[in-house]
Each structure stands twice: as C-alpha cells, then as structure tokens.
Amino acid sequence: MQKGSFITFEGVDGSGKSTQAKVLANTLNKNGYTTVLTREPGGSIGAELIRKLLVEGDPDRWSPETEMLLFTAARRDHLEKTINPALKEGKIVISDRFADSTRIYQGATRGDLRSIVDNLHKLMIGCEPDLTIIIDIDPSESLARGLARGSGEDRFEGFGLNFQQKLRRGFLNLAADFEERCKIVNGTQSIGKVSSEILYLVYSKLND
Ligand code: TMP
C-alpha cells in the first residue's frame, strides 16, 4: 500500500536526532517534497496520551514487558492515524524513533525480550522504514545533553550511563543486522556536518 517514503531516526537519549529530524524535514520541504515530521512514542492523539505514561515518573514505574506493550499500542495508533495515511498520499514521513527503539530499549537493554518484541512487531505493526538513520554518540556526552533538557521527560535517562552504553552497543549491532536499511552517522560532528551526511543518505534512498 506504501507510496511515499518512511524515514526514521534512532539513537541513544540526547544524540541530537530530534534536531536532525527537524533539519531534514525543513530541507526537504524547501526542495519541493511534502513531509510529515512525527515522533515516537507519540505522533497521534492517542499515542501522545500513552507517551506521558511512558516518559514521566519513576524509572521503575513499568516492567520492560509492560513498556513493550505500551510502546507497541502507541505505535499501532501512530501507524493507523498518522503514518499510513501520509504514505498513502505519497508524503515523506520522518519519525523521531520507531520500532528499532523497542528492539533495543525493551528487547536488548531494559529486558531480554528481543524475540517477543520481534513477534509482537510482526503481529501488530508489520512494516519497516525505508531508511533508518542511527546517530551514534558517546553516551557520556548524550546523557549530559538529555538531562540538560529539563523537560520532565527523563524517565529513561534516569537509568544511568551504563544503560546508555548498552543502548549504544545495541544500536550498533542493529545496524549490522539491518545493513541495507540502517545507516550510522557520527553524532559528535557539527550539526551542519551531521545534517549534510544525512541529506546525502536520504537523497540516495529517494533516488534509488
Ligand atoms: P524521546 O526522548 O526520543 O522522545 O523518547 C522517549 C524515551 O522513550 C526515550 O528515552 C526512548 C524511549 N523509548 C523506548 O524505550 N522504547 C520505544 O519503543 C520508544 C519509541 C522510545
């Protein structure tokens, strides 16, 4: 059913992916593309309600299993209400996180649930992005950036540096598993250098 293109950004907390997703959407819009910039958890009215449950409060508020179900419920709503309708209209959907975050956060870092995450994904979501940009950065730098946001949405940063280091390894392994779809960009470079590398990858994919 897909007519548009689906691009996702992934990485550890504070990696700069939200900034880069915005820069990409603006650049593509200026060049005549129609984009929908969205995010997970969230991106639809229902999924934004679920987001609040997930990103605020005590780190131990939910088990990894419950989190996996909540993230997947949010994603299903996001897919039905936002992503699929936009793709059907031929738009470029740019999402700040998608299913790879559940694979790594709940599947390989918070819990050891990867095969359950994959099965649930197949049952309830059943699609992958055309291109995933993984912004790689040293977690000690990213953790400082994440907490500095002071948004109150820091439940996952609350798990600490060791957790973020596990996440980083998880995302790098994921890139090796899905090398066609996932591209790593060095997030320690200047914002301009990171965004031009991303733009090159995106245009290569769009002109495939
Ligand atoms: P954000 O800070 O990128 O908006 O994401 C909110 C937090 O939720 C972030 O710490 C990553 C986490 N997360 C998961 O644990 N699993 C998921 O499936 C998603 C989408 C996000």
mmCIF file of C-alpha atoms and ligand atoms in Angstrom:
data_model
loop_
_atom_site.group_PDB
_atom_site.id
_atom_site.type_symbol
_atom_site.label_atom_id
_atom_site.label_comp_id
_atom_site.label_asym_id
_atom_site.label_seq_id
_atom_site.Cartn_x
_atom_site.Cartn_y
_atom_site.Cartn_z
ATOM 1 C CA MET A 1 0.000 0.000 0.000
ATOM 2 C CA GLN A 2 3.006 2.250 0.551
ATOM 3 C CA LYS A 3 3.528 5.092 -1.968
ATOM 4 C CA GLY A 4 5.575 7.637 -0.004
ATOM 5 C CA SER A 5 8.842 7.138 1.861
ATOM 6 C CA PHE A 6 9.310 6.316 5.501
ATOM 7 C CA ILE A 7 12.489 7.574 7.203
ATOM 8 C CA THR A 8 13.269 7.058 10.886
ATOM 9 C CA PHE A 9 15.865 8.434 13.289
ATOM 10 C CA GLU A 10 17.275 6.328 16.106
ATOM 11 C CA GLY A 11 19.959 6.652 18.760
ATOM 12 C CA VAL A 12 20.659 6.984 22.459
ATOM 13 C CA ASP A 13 18.981 9.721 24.514
ATOM 14 C CA GLY A 14 20.308 13.189 23.669
ATOM 15 C CA SER A 15 22.018 12.071 20.454
ATOM 16 C CA GLY A 16 20.665 15.062 18.522
ATOM 17 C CA LYS A 17 18.222 13.053 16.429
ATOM 18 C CA SER A 18 15.234 15.341 17.097
ATOM 19 C CA THR A 19 17.222 18.356 15.856
ATOM 20 C CA GLN A 20 18.350 16.427 12.796
ATOM 21 C CA ALA A 21 14.838 15.180 12.027
ATOM 22 C CA LYS A 22 13.642 18.813 12.017
ATOM 23 C CA VAL A 23 16.535 19.990 9.834
ATOM 24 C CA LEU A 24 15.828 17.191 7.351
ATOM 25 C CA ALA A 25 12.099 17.973 7.179
ATOM 26 C CA ASN A 26 12.801 21.695 6.600
ATOM 27 C CA THR A 27 15.372 20.993 3.906
ATOM 28 C CA LEU A 28 13.120 18.549 2.056
ATOM 29 C CA ASN A 29 10.151 20.951 2.292
ATOM 30 C CA LYS A 30 12.270 23.733 0.796
ATOM 31 C CA ASN A 31 13.188 21.415 -2.053
ATOM 32 C CA GLY A 32 9.597 20.695 -3.003
ATOM 33 C CA TYR A 33 8.886 17.496 -1.075
ATOM 34 C CA THR A 34 5.896 17.153 1.236
ATOM 35 C CA THR A 35 6.942 15.794 4.600
ATOM 36 C CA VAL A 36 5.245 14.769 7.816
ATOM 37 C CA LEU A 37 7.518 15.161 10.827
ATOM 38 C CA THR A 38 6.437 12.925 13.680
ATOM 39 C CA ARG A 39 7.793 11.120 16.726
ATOM 40 C CA GLU A 40 7.509 8.092 18.990
ATOM 41 C CA PRO A 41 6.221 7.474 21.482
ATOM 42 C CA GLY A 42 3.521 9.783 20.163
ATOM 43 C CA GLY A 43 2.654 11.201 16.768
ATOM 44 C CA SER A 44 -1.123 10.808 17.051
ATOM 45 C CA ILE A 45 -3.616 11.979 19.682
ATOM 46 C CA GLY A 46 -3.904 8.560 21.342
ATOM 47 C CA ALA A 47 -0.186 7.804 21.168
ATOM 48 C CA GLU A 48 0.676 11.172 22.749
ATOM 49 C CA LEU A 49 -1.553 10.217 25.700
ATOM 50 C CA ILE A 50 0.335 6.935 26.057
ATOM 51 C CA ARG A 51 3.647 8.856 25.762
ATOM 52 C CA LYS A 52 3.001 10.686 29.006
ATOM 53 C CA LEU A 53 2.645 7.367 30.835
ATOM 54 C CA LEU A 54 5.973 6.167 29.453
ATOM 55 C CA VAL A 55 8.387 9.077 29.653
ATOM 56 C CA GLU A 56 7.456 10.608 33.004
ATOM 57 C CA GLY A 57 7.860 9.382 36.546
ATOM 58 C CA ASP A 58 9.896 6.827 38.390
ATOM 59 C CA PRO A 59 12.320 4.714 36.303
ATOM 60 C CA ASP A 60 10.841 1.545 37.885
ATOM 61 C CA ARG A 61 7.270 2.557 37.181
ATOM 62 C CA TRP A 62 6.812 -0.143 34.475
ATOM 63 C CA SER A 63 8.427 -3.503 33.832
ATOM 64 C CA PRO A 64 10.127 -3.977 30.432
ATOM 65 C CA GLU A 65 7.225 -6.266 29.435
ATOM 66 C CA THR A 66 4.568 -3.645 30.233
ATOM 67 C CA GLU A 67 6.628 -0.988 28.473
ATOM 68 C CA MET A 68 6.873 -3.143 25.359
ATOM 69 C CA LEU A 69 3.071 -3.429 25.252
ATOM 70 C CA LEU A 70 2.522 0.299 25.843
ATOM 71 C CA PHE A 71 5.068 1.336 23.190
ATOM 72 C CA THR A 72 3.506 -1.100 20.724
ATOM 73 C CA ALA A 73 -0.013 0.156 21.480
ATOM 74 C CA ALA A 74 1.177 3.726 20.898
ATOM 75 C CA ARG A 75 2.902 2.674 17.656
ATOM 76 C CA ARG A 76 -0.205 0.935 16.340
ATOM 77 C CA ASP A 77 -2.252 4.123 16.812
ATOM 78 C CA HIS A 78 0.535 6.234 15.268
ATOM 79 C CA LEU A 79 0.641 3.903 12.256
ATOM 80 C CA GLU A 80 -3.134 3.874 11.743
ATOM 81 C CA LYS A 81 -3.761 7.580 12.270
ATOM 82 C CA THR A 82 -0.598 9.320 11.027
ATOM 83 C CA ILE A 83 1.992 7.200 9.196
ATOM 84 C CA ASN A 84 -0.106 5.055 6.850
ATOM 85 C CA PRO A 85 -2.457 7.858 5.694
ATOM 86 C CA ALA A 86 0.552 10.106 4.892
ATOM 87 C CA LEU A 87 2.397 7.339 3.000
ATOM 88 C CA LYS A 88 -0.760 6.605 1.032
ATOM 89 C CA GLU A 89 -0.790 10.252 -0.085
ATOM 90 C CA GLY A 90 2.814 9.926 -1.274
ATOM 91 C CA LYS A 91 4.361 12.038 1.509
ATOM 92 C CA ILE A 92 7.734 11.549 3.153
ATOM 93 C CA VAL A 93 7.191 10.535 6.764
ATOM 94 C CA ILE A 94 10.100 11.364 9.079
ATOM 95 C CA SER A 95 9.760 9.801 12.510
ATOM 96 C CA ASP A 96 11.942 10.555 15.506
ATOM 97 C CA ARG A 97 12.153 6.887 16.693
ATOM 98 C CA PHE A 98 10.117 3.836 15.657
ATOM 99 C CA ALA A 99 10.222 0.069 16.247
ATOM 100 C CA ASP A 100 14.037 -0.158 16.482
ATOM 101 C CA SER A 101 13.794 1.721 19.784
ATOM 102 C CA THR A 102 11.598 -1.059 21.206
ATOM 103 C CA ARG A 103 14.004 -3.683 19.830
ATOM 104 C CA ILE A 104 16.893 -2.042 21.677
ATOM 105 C CA TYR A 105 15.383 -0.390 24.774
ATOM 106 C CA GLN A 106 12.932 -3.143 25.747
ATOM 107 C CA GLY A 107 14.335 -6.010 23.657
ATOM 108 C CA ALA A 108 18.027 -5.819 24.439
ATOM 109 C CA THR A 109 18.675 -3.323 27.231
ATOM 110 C CA ARG A 110 15.813 -2.952 29.726
ATOM 111 C CA GLY A 111 14.889 -6.618 29.290
ATOM 112 C CA ASP A 112 15.990 -9.649 27.311
ATOM 113 C CA LEU A 113 12.831 -9.653 25.244
ATOM 114 C CA ARG A 114 14.079 -9.363 21.687
ATOM 115 C CA SER A 115 12.258 -12.389 20.273
ATOM 116 C CA ILE A 116 8.981 -11.355 21.933
ATOM 117 C CA VAL A 117 9.447 -7.784 20.672
ATOM 118 C CA ASP A 118 10.024 -9.140 17.137
ATOM 119 C CA ASN A 119 6.956 -11.404 17.312
ATOM 120 C CA LEU A 120 4.731 -8.630 18.627
ATOM 121 C CA HIS A 121 6.060 -6.306 15.927
ATOM 122 C CA LYS A 122 5.190 -8.851 13.214
ATOM 123 C CA LEU A 123 1.697 -9.336 14.635
ATOM 124 C CA MET A 124 0.723 -5.734 15.334
ATOM 125 C CA ILE A 125 2.909 -3.421 13.214
ATOM 126 C CA GLY A 126 4.297 -5.462 10.322
ATOM 127 C CA CYS A 127 6.259 -2.800 8.454
ATOM 128 C CA GLU A 128 9.770 -1.343 8.448
ATOM 129 C CA PRO A 129 11.072 2.076 7.420
ATOM 130 C CA ASP A 130 12.711 2.538 4.003
ATOM 131 C CA LEU A 131 15.700 4.176 5.690
ATOM 132 C CA THR A 132 16.823 4.432 9.319
ATOM 133 C CA ILE A 133 19.457 6.948 10.374
ATOM 134 C CA ILE A 134 21.222 5.926 13.578
ATOM 135 C CA ILE A 135 23.025 8.860 15.178
ATOM 136 C CA ASP A 136 25.963 7.438 17.091
ATOM 137 C CA ILE A 137 27.439 9.343 20.021
ATOM 138 C CA ASP A 138 29.376 8.646 23.208
ATOM 139 C CA PRO A 139 26.720 8.148 25.925
ATOM 140 C CA SER A 140 28.561 10.295 28.481
ATOM 141 C CA GLU A 141 28.056 13.236 26.124
ATOM 142 C CA SER A 142 24.491 12.286 25.228
ATOM 143 C CA LEU A 143 23.448 11.773 28.846
ATOM 144 C CA ALA A 144 24.640 15.250 29.747
ATOM 145 C CA ARG A 145 22.598 16.652 26.847
ATOM 146 C CA GLY A 146 19.470 14.628 27.689
ATOM 147 C CA LEU A 147 19.249 15.669 31.308
ATOM 148 C CA ALA A 148 20.098 19.239 30.409
ATOM 149 C CA ARG A 149 16.783 19.383 28.547
ATOM 150 C CA GLY A 150 14.978 19.555 31.908
ATOM 151 C CA SER A 151 11.656 18.699 30.240
ATOM 152 C CA GLY A 152 10.482 16.266 32.930
ATOM 153 C CA GLU A 153 10.556 13.558 30.232
ATOM 154 C CA ASP A 154 13.690 11.981 31.617
ATOM 155 C CA ARG A 155 12.480 8.629 32.909
ATOM 156 C CA PHE A 156 14.815 6.718 30.577
ATOM 157 C CA GLU A 157 17.820 8.977 31.231
ATOM 158 C CA GLY A 158 17.260 8.028 34.895
ATOM 159 C CA PHE A 159 18.559 4.517 34.189
ATOM 160 C CA GLY A 160 22.103 5.950 34.024
ATOM 161 C CA LEU A 161 25.283 5.827 31.978
ATOM 162 C CA ASN A 162 25.737 2.059 31.921
ATOM 163 C CA PHE A 163 22.254 1.687 30.462
ATOM 164 C CA GLN A 164 23.025 4.261 27.769
ATOM 165 C CA GLN A 165 26.256 2.447 26.904
ATOM 166 C CA LYS A 166 24.312 -0.785 26.445
ATOM 167 C CA LEU A 167 21.875 1.102 24.227
ATOM 168 C CA ARG A 168 24.693 2.408 22.064
ATOM 169 C CA ARG A 169 26.073 -1.118 21.533
ATOM 170 C CA GLY A 170 22.550 -2.330 20.817
ATOM 171 C CA PHE A 171 22.004 0.251 18.078
ATOM 172 C CA LEU A 172 25.398 -0.510 16.502
ATOM 173 C CA ASN A 173 24.574 -4.248 16.452
ATOM 174 C CA LEU A 174 21.173 -3.480 14.982
ATOM 175 C CA ALA A 175 22.826 -1.511 12.164
ATOM 176 C CA ALA A 176 24.934 -4.571 11.367
ATOM 177 C CA ASP A 177 21.813 -6.810 11.331
ATOM 178 C CA PHE A 178 19.866 -4.484 9.003
ATOM 179 C CA GLU A 179 22.727 -3.026 6.977
ATOM 180 C CA GLU A 180 20.580 -2.303 3.909
ATOM 181 C CA ARG A 181 18.128 -0.155 5.882
ATOM 182 C CA CYS A 182 20.157 1.277 8.788
ATOM 183 C CA LYS A 183 22.919 3.851 8.268
ATOM 184 C CA ILE A 184 25.155 5.134 11.068
ATOM 185 C CA VAL A 185 26.098 8.805 11.240
ATOM 186 C CA ASN A 186 28.738 10.119 13.657
ATOM 187 C CA GLY A 187 26.811 12.446 16.002
ATOM 188 C CA THR A 188 29.882 14.079 17.540
ATOM 189 C CA GLN A 189 30.428 16.168 14.383
ATOM 190 C CA SER A 190 28.974 19.675 13.987
ATOM 191 C CA ILE A 191 25.211 19.920 13.423
ATOM 192 C CA GLY A 192 25.855 21.077 9.848
ATOM 193 C CA LYS A 193 28.184 18.172 9.047
ATOM 194 C CA VAL A 194 25.751 15.637 10.542
ATOM 195 C CA SER A 195 22.832 17.098 8.571
ATOM 196 C CA SER A 196 24.705 17.109 5.262
ATOM 197 C CA GLU A 197 25.688 13.443 5.719
ATOM 198 C CA ILE A 198 22.055 12.628 6.471
ATOM 199 C CA LEU A 199 20.830 14.544 3.434
ATOM 200 C CA TYR A 200 23.221 12.605 1.202
ATOM 201 C CA LEU A 201 21.868 9.291 2.566
ATOM 202 C CA VAL A 202 18.261 10.430 2.162
ATOM 203 C CA TYR A 203 18.694 11.614 -1.434
ATOM 204 C CA SER A 204 20.482 8.364 -2.308
ATOM 205 C CA LYS A 205 17.460 6.473 -0.988
ATOM 206 C CA LEU A 206 14.840 8.729 -2.619
ATOM 207 C CA ASN A 207 16.597 8.437 -5.985
ATOM 208 C CA ASP A 208 17.087 4.667 -5.681
HETATM 209 P P1 TMP B 1 12.491 10.585 23.060
HETATM 210 O O1 TMP B 1 13.267 11.158 24.210
HETATM 211 O O2 TMP B 1 13.310 10.244 21.875
HETATM 212 O O3 TMP B 1 11.269 11.397 22.739
HETATM 213 O O4 TMP B 1 11.915 9.143 23.554
HETATM 214 C C1 TMP B 1 11.355 8.964 24.784
HETATM 215 C C2 TMP B 1 12.015 7.830 25.534
HETATM 216 O O5 TMP B 1 11.332 6.605 25.257
HETATM 217 C C3 TMP B 1 13.467 7.624 25.178
HETATM 218 O O6 TMP B 1 14.220 7.543 26.380
HETATM 219 C C4 TMP B 1 13.484 6.305 24.472
HETATM 220 C C5 TMP B 1 12.280 5.580 25.000
HETATM 221 N N1 TMP B 1 11.685 4.610 24.060
HETATM 222 C C6 TMP B 1 11.684 3.243 24.380
HETATM 223 O O7 TMP B 1 12.191 2.848 25.427
HETATM 224 N N2 TMP B 1 11.087 2.375 23.520
HETATM 225 C C7 TMP B 1 10.476 2.767 22.356
HETATM 226 O O8 TMP B 1 9.946 1.938 21.609
HETATM 227 C C8 TMP B 1 10.485 4.199 22.043
HETATM 228 C C9 TMP B 1 9.823 4.675 20.784
HETATM 229 C C10 TMP B 1 11.104 5.070 22.918
#
